[in-house]
Every structure is written in structure tokens, then in C-alpha cells.
Amino acid sequence: MVNIQDLPVELLTHILTFVGEPAEADDIELALGPDRLGLLEIEDLIEACLVSRKFRAIAQPLLFRLFEDDNLDELKKSISFASTLCRRPDLGKHVQVITMLPLAPLEPGGSLKPNEKDIVVLQKAIKKLQLGPNEEAWQKTLALGEPSVFAALISSMTPNLRSLTLAGGIIFTVPFSHLLSRDPSFLSQLTELDINGNEEFGGYNISAYEQLLTRPKLSKVSFQYGDLWEEKFPQSWKTGSLTVEDVEFGHCRLDGGSIQKLMKACKKLKYFTFSSLTFDPRKARDPNPIPDSQFTAPQALEAALLHKETLEHFQVEFERFPWDLDNPVEYVSSCVKFGSFRPFKVLECIVVPHAYLPEHPQFPASLKVLNITDCNTSVRTLVENLIVDIKGGLYPNLKSIKCHALDITVTVKAPDQSRPIGKSPADCFLEIQDMFIHTRVNFQICPYPGKRLPGFEEHALDHFEDDDEYGYLGDGPIPSLDQMPELFHMVMERALQDPDFAHLRAAAEQDPEFMNLRAEAQRRAAPQGSNRGQRAPRRGSRRAPRPAPRRNTAPSDDEWETDED
């Protein structure tokens, strides 16, 4: 009988590669919890290292292939990892993926401060970098536990790094700039860069990552909650200077000039994603303090046309606030529409909101998947026009059309937004769906609940087919009161309106803390300008979010809106 240790090294390496891959066992995750599941692969590789020297030589590189520190409130893992690489520089060549996502800027010192033994080792590593006048600043910030220095130091010891994920607005780029100035080949193997932000620390300047985006092999870049304005656009991003083929913005803000210059800077763009639509107030950004500064739909299309020969995926979803739908018809008419997509040669997937499409949109013949999101009025006229084009042979490759809405009964109304007399929502839905009989197109109207769902992460078409893997309303932690002062204010106001609590209103209005919460809630809830005049235009999961239907069947007969039209 053949002993496994007698197998060729190449075969053993291939086998242990599967041991180190993330598990896809939902049952294990439910039993042990997601944190425990994330450790299973590491524990298996550690056990493999203990089998024999031969196994250790194969498994140890796999242990160091990926480093992830998302412990949020401390840097113990990063400090330990950096110290290990300093003592064993040979292990650095195995690192391919680094993720550092502290929750917030960490206070210097305290439990975050490296111990004296680690400081000695790390300071020696910094001296070897030959940073010149910048070395003193590195030494000081290192002793204080600054995460930016640890991220740069670890990256400097990993010559084969392929993917780098950093916390936007928290981990700064200055140390990386120092390393690039010293060694232009720094991060020369990097192919993916993800600047993962959150609403609290949003608004960081995307231009600060100027040098990182010029890495020679970088093909995919993602930003969440950042801003890019033309007046601060990096001068080094000249026409055709960037190798990036896949660009994603989640909850970001860009003006018309910056998106045009960015498209010009990309040599060959294949995937473009800009997604700011969310129904979760915990993920939404505050209203833009500069109204109408966001790029418009025509500007996005014009910029994308620079890559009409190569672009395969186009997704643009603008932020929308609840008050925009006080009058849905007026809102839709105020949005500046996309023009014709016909010039694109290989564009296969389009994801755009309903409000920014004309009643008779023009798509390319290469289109395979069309996702129309945030439908708040009838889609009947648009669908009828699409049917004419489909049966006329304009879209020979089209396989799927999905209309996503919070209330699907709105989408199946008559074009004048009235309820067809004598017809239920189910009748109207089937009437629209029957239009696609004798075509190859799978048409669906898909409801999604009151929050933006994860999805659209990848551009492969099969990612649009599984509707059961996405979360629904109620998932995730309940927002704290300091995150949602307007919610607290609403609850308190309702309580005080109760006759049984009327005597408490006077006392509440004399409470400074209550009045401060009221003022904050009113400030956050009040519109601060809108983009309606140029409404054709912003964590996120990585890869832009996508809505996912909970069912693919027609609505039942009793699902018309309760409010009168």
C-alpha cells in the first residue's frame, strides 16, 4: 500500500492546497459560528505541519499565503505577523493576500503598543529599508502602534503580494509613498487593491492612493465611501497610464470631470461598477453637502464609451433618499436619462436604475443580462418597447431581464400608474410576462425588502441565477442609538404624543440631552439639497451590491397597495 508521504511533492502540494482553502460548509458555520469556521483551515494546516518535516515544508508556505487582521480594536495579530516576517524573511515570499481592517483609527499606546522585544526586531527591519529622513517618523509611529506603519512594513516584506485590502480613511498612504520613493519596484506583483471603508470615516480622498494605482500589474481596484473630485485628480494618472481593467466604487462620490479623466487614464477597461443605492440607513452616507456635484447618467455613459470596444459590465446606481419618492412620477421625470448603449461592442451586463432609463432604451446587440433596479413606477411601457426590439432581432444574445422593486405591485400598473380595472396584480404580472412567450428571454419582476441586498459582487452571469444566497431584512446587528439618533428621536416623540405620557413632554423639552438628540435627528433627516436637476447619477461587498429576489412568482390577488393612487 502506498504511504501518502511517499507521494511526489507536486501531488502533496496540490492536496494540501485544498486543505488551506476556505470551507463552504454552511452546516459547520451554523454549528461552530463564523469566527470558528475561519480558523478551521489554519488549524488543519498547522496539524499538517506537525506530521513530518516533508509535510511542514509543504504546508508552512500555505499558512502564510493569506494574512488577515480584522480584529477591529487591536493590532496584536499584525504586530506578531510583522515580527515573524522580520525573524524569518524567507516566509514573506509566500504571502499573496493581506487584509488589514481596523474599525477606527486606533489610539496610540495602551494595549496596542508593541512590547520591547518586538520593537527591537521591528526597528531593525525599518533601518534596513533605508528610508533616510523619514526613518525617524517611522520609528516613532511604530512605537505608538500606528496601523499604517505596520501595513506598509508587512507589505515591504512580501515581494509576491497579489491582493491588498486596507481600511479607507483609517490606514494612510504616506508610509507606502515613502517605500515607493525608495524602491519603484515595491508592490510590483500587486493585481488587486481594495480600499474598504465605512460611512463613519467616509469622504476620504481617493487621490491619496495615486501611487498605488500605478502599480504595473494592477488589474482590479475597489473603493468604498471615498470621494474623487476633478480639482484633486492625480496628475500622474495620464491617458492610458493605468493598467486597471476592473473599477468599482461603492458609496463613493465623483464629479463629471473626474469620471471622464479616470476613464481616459485606464488603458483597457472591462468592468465598471458605481453603486450608491442602499435601503439600509446604516450604510447610507449623509446627503451630499454640495448639491448636483455628482456626475450624471449621460456623463457616465459618455466616459464609458471611451472603452466601447472592451467594456463587458456596466453598473451605475445612484444614491436615492426616502424623500425622493414623495412623488415617484415627478422623481422619475426629473432624473436625467442614459443615452444609447448601441455603440458598445462586447457589453454583456447592464445594471441601472429604472428612473434613469428612457421609455425606449437602446442597448447593444451583445447584451446578455439586463438588471433594472429600484423600480418605483410602472415598467409596462419600457417592457413593451423592449419586446418590439427583441422580436425585431436587435438583442439576439439577451437571456435575462430582471426588474427589482420594493413594491412589485407598482411596477405592473398601467403606464399612467393606475390600477387596471378588474385585474389583480397577478393578472397584470402574467400579462407582462406573457409578452416574452416565444422569446429566449427570462423575464422576472423581483421584490427585495427594505434594505440594499449584497450581491452583484462578480460579473460572471451565473452569479445572477442563485437567489437564495443573499441576506434579507433583519440580518445584521441592530443599530445603536448613537448611530441612529433620528430613530431614537422618532420613538421618543411618538411616546410623548401618547395621552398617558403627555405630562412628560414639558420635562423632556427641558432635558438638554433630549433636545440635542432632537436637533441631531432633524439635521440628519432634513434634505440638504438634491440632485434632481441633474439626477442622472455613490461598502459595497466588496463588489457592487445587487438586489436578489425572494421569489420569482407572480404577486397574489390581494397585493395591490393599500393607499389610493
Coordinates of C-alpha atoms in Angstrom, one line a residue:
M1 CA 0.0 0.0 0.0
V2 CA 1.3 3.5 -0.9
N3 CA 2.0 5.8 2.0
I4 CA 0.8 9.3 1.5
Q5 CA 4.2 10.7 2.5
D6 CA 5.7 8.8 -0.4
L7 CA 3.7 10.7 -3.0
P8 CA 5.5 13.2 -5.2
V9 CA 6.0 16.7 -3.7
E10 CA 3.9 18.2 -6.5
L11 CA 0.9 16.0 -5.7
L12 CA 1.2 16.6 -2.0
T13 CA 1.3 20.3 -2.6
H14 CA -1.8 20.1 -4.7
I15 CA -3.6 18.1 -2.0
L16 CA -2.7 20.5 0.9
T17 CA -3.8 23.4 -1.2
F18 CA -7.3 22.2 -0.8
V19 CA -6.8 21.9 3.0
G20 CA -5.9 25.6 3.1
E21 CA -8.9 26.8 1.1
P22 CA -11.9 28.4 2.8
A23 CA -14.6 26.0 3.6
E24 CA -18.1 26.3 2.1
A25 CA -19.8 24.3 4.8
D26 CA -22.9 26.2 6.0
D27 CA -23.7 23.4 8.5
I28 CA -20.3 23.8 10.1
E29 CA -20.7 27.6 10.3
L30 CA -24.1 27.2 11.9
A31 CA -22.7 24.8 14.5
L32 CA -19.4 26.5 15.3
G33 CA -20.1 30.1 14.3
P34 CA -18.4 32.1 11.6
D35 CA -15.4 33.1 13.7
R36 CA -14.6 29.4 14.5
L37 CA -15.1 28.4 10.9
G38 CA -12.5 30.9 9.7
L39 CA -9.9 29.1 11.9
L40 CA -10.6 25.6 10.7
E41 CA -8.4 25.8 7.6
I42 CA -5.5 27.3 9.7
E43 CA -5.8 24.6 12.3
D44 CA -5.7 21.9 9.6
L45 CA -2.6 23.3 8.1
I46 CA -0.9 23.6 11.5
E47 CA -1.7 19.9 12.1
A48 CA -0.2 19.1 8.7
C49 CA 3.0 20.9 9.7
L50 CA 3.3 18.5 12.7
V51 CA 3.1 15.3 10.7
S52 CA 6.7 15.4 9.3
R53 CA 9.4 17.7 8.0
K54 CA 8.2 17.0 4.5
F55 CA 4.7 18.0 5.3
R56 CA 5.9 21.0 7.1
A57 CA 7.9 22.2 4.1
I58 CA 4.8 22.0 2.0
A59 CA 2.1 23.2 4.5
Q60 CA 4.0 26.1 6.1
P61 CA 4.0 28.3 2.9
L62 CA 0.3 27.7 2.6
L63 CA -0.1 29.0 6.2
F64 CA 1.5 32.3 5.2
R65 CA -0.3 32.6 1.9
L66 CA -3.0 34.8 3.4
F67 CA -2.8 37.3 6.2
E68 CA -6.0 38.9 7.6
D69 CA -6.3 41.2 10.6
D70 CA -9.8 42.5 11.0
N71 CA -9.8 42.3 14.8
L72 CA -11.1 45.9 14.7
D73 CA -9.8 47.1 18.0
E74 CA -6.2 45.9 18.4
L75 CA -3.1 45.1 16.4
K76 CA -1.7 42.1 18.2
K77 CA -2.1 39.9 15.1
S78 CA -0.3 42.4 12.8
I79 CA 2.5 43.0 15.3
S80 CA 3.0 39.3 15.7
F81 CA 3.0 38.7 12.0
A82 CA 5.4 41.5 11.3
S83 CA 7.8 40.3 13.9
T84 CA 7.7 36.8 12.5
L85 CA 8.5 38.0 9.0
C86 CA 11.4 40.0 10.4
R87 CA 12.8 36.9 12.1
R88 CA 12.0 34.6 9.1
P89 CA 12.3 36.8 5.9
D90 CA 12.1 33.7 3.8
L91 CA 8.4 33.3 4.8
G92 CA 7.5 36.6 3.3
K93 CA 7.8 35.3 -0.3
H94 CA 4.8 33.0 0.3
V95 CA 2.4 35.9 1.3
Q96 CA -0.1 36.7 -1.5
V97 CA -3.0 38.3 0.3
I98 CA -3.0 40.9 3.0
T99 CA -6.2 42.4 4.7
M100 CA -6.0 45.0 7.4
L101 CA -9.3 46.4 8.5
P102 CA -9.2 48.1 11.9
L103 CA -12.7 49.5 12.8
A104 CA -11.4 53.0 13.5
P105 CA -8.2 55.0 14.0
L106 CA -6.6 53.4 17.0
E107 CA -5.4 55.4 20.0
P108 CA -1.7 55.3 20.3
G109 CA -0.2 53.2 23.0
G110 CA -2.0 51.1 25.6
S111 CA -2.6 47.5 24.6
L112 CA -1.8 48.4 21.0
K113 CA 1.8 49.3 21.8
P114 CA 4.3 46.6 20.7
N115 CA 6.4 45.1 23.6
E116 CA 10.0 46.0 23.9
K117 CA 11.1 42.7 22.3
D118 CA 9.0 43.3 19.2
I119 CA 10.1 46.9 19.0
V120 CA 13.8 45.9 18.8
V121 CA 13.1 43.5 16.0
L122 CA 10.8 45.8 14.0
Q123 CA 13.1 48.8 14.4
K124 CA 16.0 46.8 12.8
A125 CA 13.7 45.9 9.9
I126 CA 12.9 49.6 9.4
K127 CA 16.6 50.5 9.4
K128 CA 17.1 48.0 6.6
L129 CA 14.5 49.9 4.5
Q130 CA 16.9 52.9 4.2
L131 CA 14.2 55.5 4.5
G132 CA 16.6 58.4 5.1
P133 CA 14.9 61.4 6.7
N134 CA 11.6 59.5 7.0
E135 CA 13.1 56.8 9.2
E136 CA 12.6 58.8 12.5
A137 CA 8.9 59.3 11.8
W138 CA 8.5 55.5 11.2
Q139 CA 10.3 54.6 14.4
K140 CA 8.1 57.0 16.5
T141 CA 4.8 55.8 14.9
L142 CA 5.9 52.2 15.2
A143 CA 6.3 52.5 19.0
L144 CA 2.9 54.1 19.2
G145 CA 1.1 51.3 17.3
E146 CA 0.1 53.2 14.2
P147 CA -1.6 50.6 11.9
S148 CA -0.4 52.4 8.7
V149 CA 3.2 51.7 9.5
F150 CA 2.5 48.0 10.2
A151 CA 0.6 47.7 6.9
A152 CA 3.5 49.2 4.9
L153 CA 6.1 47.3 6.8
I154 CA 4.4 44.0 6.2
S155 CA 3.9 44.8 2.6
S156 CA 7.6 45.6 2.2
M157 CA 8.5 42.1 3.3
T158 CA 6.1 40.3 0.9
P159 CA 7.5 40.6 -2.6
N160 CA 4.9 38.3 -4.2
L161 CA 1.9 40.2 -2.7
R162 CA -1.1 39.9 -5.1
S163 CA -4.1 41.4 -3.2
L164 CA -4.1 44.2 -0.7
T165 CA -7.1 45.3 1.3
L166 CA -6.9 48.4 3.6
A167 CA -9.3 50.4 5.7
G168 CA -10.1 53.6 3.8
G169 CA -9.8 56.8 5.9
I170 CA -8.0 54.8 8.7
I171 CA -4.8 53.4 7.2
F172 CA -3.0 56.2 5.5
T173 CA -0.8 56.0 2.4
V174 CA 2.2 58.1 3.5
P175 CA 4.3 55.1 4.6
F176 CA 3.6 53.4 1.2
S177 CA 4.7 56.6 -0.6
H178 CA 8.0 56.5 1.3
L179 CA 8.6 52.9 0.2
L180 CA 7.7 53.7 -3.4
S181 CA 10.0 56.6 -3.5
R182 CA 12.8 54.4 -2.2
D183 CA 12.0 51.4 -4.4
P184 CA 9.9 51.8 -7.6
S185 CA 9.5 48.0 -7.8
F186 CA 7.6 48.0 -4.4
L187 CA 4.3 46.1 -4.9
S188 CA 5.2 45.3 -8.5
Q189 CA 3.2 42.0 -8.3
L190 CA 0.0 43.6 -6.9
T191 CA -3.1 42.8 -9.0
E192 CA -5.9 43.7 -6.7
L193 CA -6.4 46.7 -4.4
D194 CA -9.4 47.1 -2.2
I195 CA -9.9 50.3 -0.1
N196 CA -12.7 49.1 2.2
G197 CA -14.4 52.0 4.1
N198 CA -17.5 52.7 6.1
E199 CA -19.9 55.6 6.5
E200 CA -18.4 56.9 9.7
F201 CA -15.0 57.5 8.1
G202 CA -16.3 58.2 4.6
G203 CA -15.2 61.1 2.4
Y204 CA -11.5 60.3 2.3
N205 CA -9.6 61.5 -0.8
I206 CA -9.2 58.7 -3.4
S207 CA -6.4 60.7 -5.0
A208 CA -4.3 59.8 -1.9
Y209 CA -3.9 56.3 -3.5
E210 CA -2.4 57.8 -6.6
Q211 CA 0.9 55.9 -6.5
L212 CA -0.7 52.5 -5.5
L213 CA -2.9 52.6 -8.6
T214 CA 0.1 53.0 -10.9
R215 CA 1.5 49.5 -10.0
P216 CA 2.4 47.8 -13.3
K217 CA 0.2 44.6 -12.8
L218 CA -2.8 46.1 -11.0
S219 CA -6.0 45.0 -12.8
K220 CA -8.7 45.4 -10.2
V221 CA -9.4 48.2 -7.8
S222 CA -12.3 48.9 -5.4
F223 CA -13.1 51.9 -3.2
Q224 CA -15.9 52.3 -0.7
Y225 CA -17.1 55.6 0.8
G226 CA -14.4 57.7 -0.8
D227 CA -14.5 60.9 -3.0
L228 CA -12.8 61.8 -6.2
W229 CA -13.1 65.4 -7.5
E230 CA -11.6 66.8 -10.7
E231 CA -9.8 69.6 -8.9
K232 CA -7.8 67.0 -6.9
F233 CA -7.4 64.5 -9.7
P234 CA -3.9 63.0 -9.7
Q235 CA -1.6 64.4 -12.4
S236 CA 0.2 61.1 -12.8
W237 CA -3.0 59.4 -14.0
K238 CA -2.5 60.4 -17.6
T239 CA -4.3 59.0 -20.6
G240 CA -3.7 55.2 -20.9
S241 CA -1.4 55.2 -17.8
L242 CA -3.4 52.8 -15.6
T243 CA -3.5 49.0 -16.2
V244 CA -6.7 48.6 -14.2
E245 CA -9.4 46.7 -16.1
D246 CA -12.0 46.4 -13.3
V247 CA -13.0 49.5 -11.3
E248 CA -15.6 49.6 -8.5
F249 CA -16.9 52.4 -6.4
G250 CA -19.3 51.7 -3.5
H251 CA -21.0 54.7 -1.8
C252 CA -18.4 57.0 -3.4
R253 CA -18.8 60.5 -4.9
L254 CA -17.3 61.5 -8.2
D255 CA -18.0 64.6 -10.4
G256 CA -18.3 64.6 -14.1
G257 CA -14.7 65.7 -14.7
S258 CA -13.1 63.1 -12.5
I259 CA -15.0 60.1 -14.1
Q260 CA -14.1 61.3 -17.5
K261 CA -10.4 61.6 -16.6
L262 CA -10.4 58.3 -14.8
M263 CA -11.9 56.5 -17.9
K264 CA -9.2 58.1 -20.0
A265 CA -6.5 57.1 -17.6
C266 CA -7.5 53.4 -17.9
K267 CA -5.8 51.7 -20.8
K268 CA -8.4 49.0 -21.3
L269 CA -11.5 48.9 -19.0
K270 CA -13.7 45.7 -18.9
Y271 CA -15.8 46.2 -15.8
F272 CA -17.2 49.4 -14.3
T273 CA -19.3 49.5 -11.2
F274 CA -20.6 52.5 -9.3
S275 CA -23.2 51.6 -6.7
S276 CA -24.5 54.0 -4.1
L277 CA -28.1 52.7 -3.8
T278 CA -28.9 51.3 -0.4
F279 CA -32.1 50.9 1.6
D280 CA -30.2 50.4 4.9
P281 CA -29.7 53.7 6.8
R282 CA -26.7 52.3 8.5
K283 CA -24.9 52.1 5.2
A284 CA -26.1 55.3 3.6
R285 CA -24.0 58.4 3.6
D286 CA -25.3 61.8 4.7
P287 CA -26.8 63.9 1.9
N288 CA -24.1 65.5 -0.3
P289 CA -23.3 68.9 1.1
I290 CA -22.6 70.1 -2.5
P291 CA -25.9 69.5 -4.4
D292 CA -25.6 68.4 -8.0
S293 CA -21.8 67.7 -7.7
Q294 CA -22.3 64.0 -8.6
F295 CA -21.7 63.0 -12.2
T296 CA -24.9 62.4 -14.3
A297 CA -26.0 59.4 -16.2
P298 CA -25.1 60.9 -19.6
Q299 CA -21.7 61.8 -18.3
A300 CA -21.1 58.2 -17.1
L301 CA -22.2 56.8 -20.4
E302 CA -20.0 59.3 -22.4
A303 CA -17.0 58.4 -20.3
A304 CA -17.6 54.6 -20.6
L305 CA -17.8 55.0 -24.4
L306 CA -14.1 55.5 -24.4
H307 CA -13.9 51.7 -23.8
K308 CA -16.7 50.7 -26.1
E309 CA -14.5 48.0 -27.7
T310 CA -13.7 46.3 -24.4
L311 CA -16.3 47.1 -21.7
E312 CA -18.3 44.0 -20.7
H313 CA -20.0 45.0 -17.4
F314 CA -21.6 48.4 -16.7
Q315 CA -23.3 49.2 -13.4
V316 CA -24.3 52.6 -12.3
E317 CA -26.8 53.0 -9.4
F318 CA -27.1 56.5 -7.8
E319 CA -28.0 57.2 -4.2
R320 CA -31.6 57.9 -3.5
F321 CA -33.2 59.2 -0.3
P322 CA -36.6 58.3 1.0
W323 CA -38.0 61.8 0.4
D324 CA -37.2 61.4 -3.3
L325 CA -40.3 59.2 -3.5
D326 CA -42.8 61.6 -2.1
N327 CA -43.9 61.9 -5.7
P328 CA -42.5 58.9 -7.6
V329 CA -43.7 60.1 -11.0
E330 CA -42.1 63.6 -10.5
Y331 CA -38.9 62.0 -9.3
V332 CA -38.6 59.7 -12.4
S333 CA -39.3 62.6 -14.7
S334 CA -36.6 64.7 -13.0
C335 CA -33.9 62.2 -13.5
V336 CA -31.6 62.8 -16.5
K337 CA -31.6 59.7 -18.6
F338 CA -29.0 57.5 -20.1
G339 CA -28.5 57.8 -23.8
S340 CA -27.9 55.0 -26.3
F341 CA -25.7 52.0 -25.4
R342 CA -25.7 50.7 -29.0
P343 CA -22.1 51.7 -29.8
F344 CA -20.7 49.1 -27.2
K345 CA -19.3 46.0 -29.0
V346 CA -18.9 43.4 -26.2
L347 CA -21.1 44.8 -23.3
E348 CA -22.9 41.8 -21.8
C349 CA -24.3 43.0 -18.5
I350 CA -26.0 46.3 -17.7
V351 CA -27.3 47.2 -14.2
V352 CA -29.1 50.6 -14.0
P353 CA -32.0 52.1 -12.0
H354 CA -35.4 52.4 -13.7
A355 CA -35.6 56.2 -13.2
Y356 CA -32.6 56.8 -15.4
L357 CA -33.8 54.8 -18.4
P358 CA -35.9 56.4 -21.1
E359 CA -39.2 54.7 -22.0
H360 CA -37.5 53.2 -25.1
P361 CA -33.9 52.4 -24.1
Q362 CA -31.3 51.4 -26.7
F363 CA -29.0 48.6 -25.7
P364 CA -26.1 46.8 -27.6
A365 CA -26.6 43.6 -29.6
S366 CA -24.1 41.9 -27.3
L367 CA -26.3 42.3 -24.2
K368 CA -27.0 39.1 -22.3
V369 CA -28.2 40.3 -18.9
L370 CA -30.2 43.4 -18.0
N371 CA -31.0 44.3 -14.4
I372 CA -33.3 47.3 -13.9
T373 CA -33.1 48.3 -10.2
D374 CA -35.2 50.5 -7.9
C375 CA -38.4 50.4 -9.9
N376 CA -40.9 52.8 -8.3
T377 CA -43.3 53.3 -11.2
S378 CA -44.8 51.2 -13.9
V379 CA -42.4 49.3 -16.2
R380 CA -45.1 48.3 -18.7
T381 CA -44.2 50.9 -21.5
L382 CA -40.5 50.1 -21.2
V383 CA -41.1 46.4 -21.4
E384 CA -43.4 46.8 -24.4
N385 CA -40.7 48.7 -26.3
L386 CA -38.1 46.1 -25.4
I387 CA -40.3 43.3 -26.7
V388 CA -40.6 45.1 -30.0
D389 CA -36.8 45.3 -30.2
I390 CA -36.3 41.7 -29.1
K391 CA -38.7 40.3 -31.6
G392 CA -37.2 42.5 -34.2
G393 CA -33.8 40.8 -33.7
L394 CA -32.0 43.7 -32.0
Y395 CA -30.9 41.6 -29.0
P396 CA -30.0 38.1 -30.2
N397 CA -27.9 37.3 -27.1
L398 CA -30.3 38.6 -24.4
K399 CA -31.1 35.9 -21.9
S400 CA -32.4 37.6 -18.7
I401 CA -34.3 40.8 -17.8
K402 CA -35.0 41.4 -14.1
C403 CA -36.9 44.4 -12.7
H404 CA -36.2 44.9 -9.0
A405 CA -38.6 46.8 -6.8
L406 CA -39.5 47.3 -3.1
D407 CA -43.2 47.1 -4.1
I408 CA -43.7 45.0 -7.2
T409 CA -47.4 45.9 -7.5
V410 CA -46.3 49.4 -8.5
T411 CA -44.3 48.0 -11.5
V412 CA -47.3 46.2 -13.0
K413 CA -49.7 49.1 -13.1
A414 CA -50.8 50.7 -16.2
P415 CA -48.5 53.3 -17.8
D416 CA -50.5 56.1 -16.2
Q417 CA -49.8 54.5 -12.8
S418 CA -53.5 53.5 -12.4
R419 CA -54.7 50.0 -11.4
P420 CA -56.2 48.2 -14.4
I421 CA -59.9 47.8 -13.8
G422 CA -60.9 44.3 -13.0
K423 CA -57.4 43.0 -12.9
S424 CA -55.3 41.8 -9.9
P425 CA -51.6 42.3 -9.6
A426 CA -51.2 38.7 -10.6
D427 CA -53.2 39.2 -13.8
C428 CA -51.0 42.2 -14.7
F429 CA -47.8 40.4 -13.9
L430 CA -48.8 37.4 -16.1
E431 CA -49.9 39.8 -18.8
I432 CA -46.4 41.3 -18.9
Q433 CA -44.6 38.0 -18.6
D434 CA -46.7 36.6 -21.5
M435 CA -45.2 39.2 -23.8
F436 CA -41.9 37.1 -23.7
I437 CA -43.5 33.9 -24.9
H438 CA -41.7 32.6 -28.0
T439 CA -38.5 34.5 -27.0
R440 CA -35.3 33.3 -25.3
V441 CA -35.6 35.9 -22.5
N442 CA -36.3 35.0 -18.9
F443 CA -38.3 38.0 -17.6
Q444 CA -38.8 38.5 -13.8
I445 CA -40.1 41.2 -11.5
C446 CA -38.2 40.6 -8.3
P447 CA -39.1 42.1 -4.9
Y448 CA -36.5 43.0 -2.4
P449 CA -37.0 44.0 1.1
G450 CA -36.4 47.4 2.8
K451 CA -32.6 47.3 2.6
R452 CA -30.0 47.1 -0.1
L453 CA -29.0 43.4 -0.5
P454 CA -25.5 42.1 -1.0
G455 CA -24.8 40.9 -4.5
F456 CA -23.6 41.9 -7.9
E457 CA -20.2 41.2 -6.5
E458 CA -19.0 39.4 -9.5
H459 CA -19.5 39.9 -13.2
A460 CA -20.0 36.3 -14.2
L461 CA -23.5 35.7 -15.4
D462 CA -24.1 32.7 -13.2
H463 CA -24.0 35.0 -10.2
F464 CA -27.3 36.4 -11.2
E465 CA -29.1 33.0 -11.0
D466 CA -28.9 31.9 -7.4
D467 CA -31.5 33.9 -5.4
D468 CA -31.2 32.1 -2.1
E469 CA -27.7 33.0 -1.0
Y470 CA -28.4 36.6 -0.1
G471 CA -29.4 38.1 3.2
Y472 CA -32.8 39.7 3.9
L473 CA -34.3 42.4 6.1
G474 CA -33.4 41.8 9.8
D475 CA -30.0 40.4 9.2
G476 CA -27.1 42.0 11.0
P477 CA -26.8 43.9 14.3
I478 CA -29.4 46.4 15.4
P479 CA -28.0 50.0 15.1
S480 CA -27.1 51.6 18.3
L481 CA -28.8 54.9 19.4
D482 CA -25.7 56.9 18.7
Q483 CA -25.7 55.6 15.2
M484 CA -29.4 56.3 14.7
P485 CA -30.3 59.5 16.7
E486 CA -33.2 60.1 14.3
L487 CA -34.7 56.7 15.2
F488 CA -34.4 57.4 18.9
H489 CA -36.0 60.8 18.4
M490 CA -38.9 59.3 16.5
V491 CA -39.6 56.7 19.2
M492 CA -39.4 59.3 21.9
E493 CA -41.7 61.7 20.0
R494 CA -44.3 59.0 19.5
A495 CA -44.2 58.0 23.1
L496 CA -44.7 61.6 24.3
Q497 CA -47.7 62.0 22.0
D498 CA -49.4 59.3 23.9
P499 CA -52.0 60.9 26.2
D500 CA -50.8 58.8 29.1
F501 CA -47.3 60.4 28.7
A502 CA -48.4 64.0 28.0
H503 CA -47.2 65.2 31.4
L504 CA -43.7 64.1 30.4
R505 CA -43.4 66.3 27.3
A506 CA -42.6 69.5 29.3
A507 CA -39.9 67.7 31.3
A508 CA -38.4 66.2 28.1
E509 CA -38.2 69.6 26.4
Q510 CA -36.2 70.9 29.4
D511 CA -33.7 68.0 29.1
P512 CA -30.6 69.2 27.2
E513 CA -29.7 65.7 26.2
F514 CA -33.1 65.0 24.7
M515 CA -33.1 68.4 22.9
N516 CA -29.6 67.7 21.4
L517 CA -30.8 64.3 20.1
R518 CA -33.8 66.0 18.6
A519 CA -31.7 68.6 16.9
E520 CA -29.3 65.9 15.6
A521 CA -32.2 63.8 14.3
Q522 CA -33.7 66.8 12.5
R523 CA -30.4 67.8 11.0
R524 CA -29.7 64.3 9.6
A525 CA -33.3 63.7 8.4
A526 CA -33.6 67.1 6.6
P527 CA -32.7 67.1 2.9
Q528 CA -29.6 69.1 2.2
G529 CA -30.1 69.7 -1.5
S530 CA -30.9 67.1 -4.1
N531 CA -29.5 66.1 -7.5
R532 CA -32.9 66.2 -9.2
G533 CA -31.8 68.9 -11.6
Q534 CA -29.0 66.6 -12.9
R535 CA -30.2 63.5 -11.3
A536 CA -28.6 61.1 -13.7
P537 CA -26.2 59.9 -11.5
R538 CA -22.2 56.8 -4.7
R539 CA -19.4 49.2 1.1
G540 CA -20.0 47.9 -1.2
S541 CA -19.3 43.6 -0.5
R542 CA -16.8 44.3 -2.0
R543 CA -18.1 44.3 -5.5
A544 CA -21.1 46.4 -6.0
P545 CA -24.2 45.3 -4.1
R546 CA -27.0 43.6 -6.0
P547 CA -30.7 43.1 -5.2
A548 CA -31.9 39.5 -5.1
P549 CA -35.4 38.3 -5.4
R550 CA -37.1 36.2 -2.7
R551 CA -39.5 34.7 -5.2
N552 CA -39.9 34.5 -8.9
T553 CA -43.7 34.1 -8.9
A554 CA -46.5 36.5 -9.7
P555 CA -47.9 38.6 -6.9
S556 CA -51.1 37.3 -5.3
D557 CA -54.5 38.9 -6.0
D558 CA -54.6 40.8 -2.7
E559 CA -51.3 42.6 -3.0
W560 CA -52.3 45.9 -4.5
E561 CA -51.1 48.9 -2.5
T562 CA -53.5 49.9 0.3
D563 CA -53.1 53.6 -0.4
E564 CA -55.2 55.1 -3.1
D565 CA -53.4 56.3 -6.2

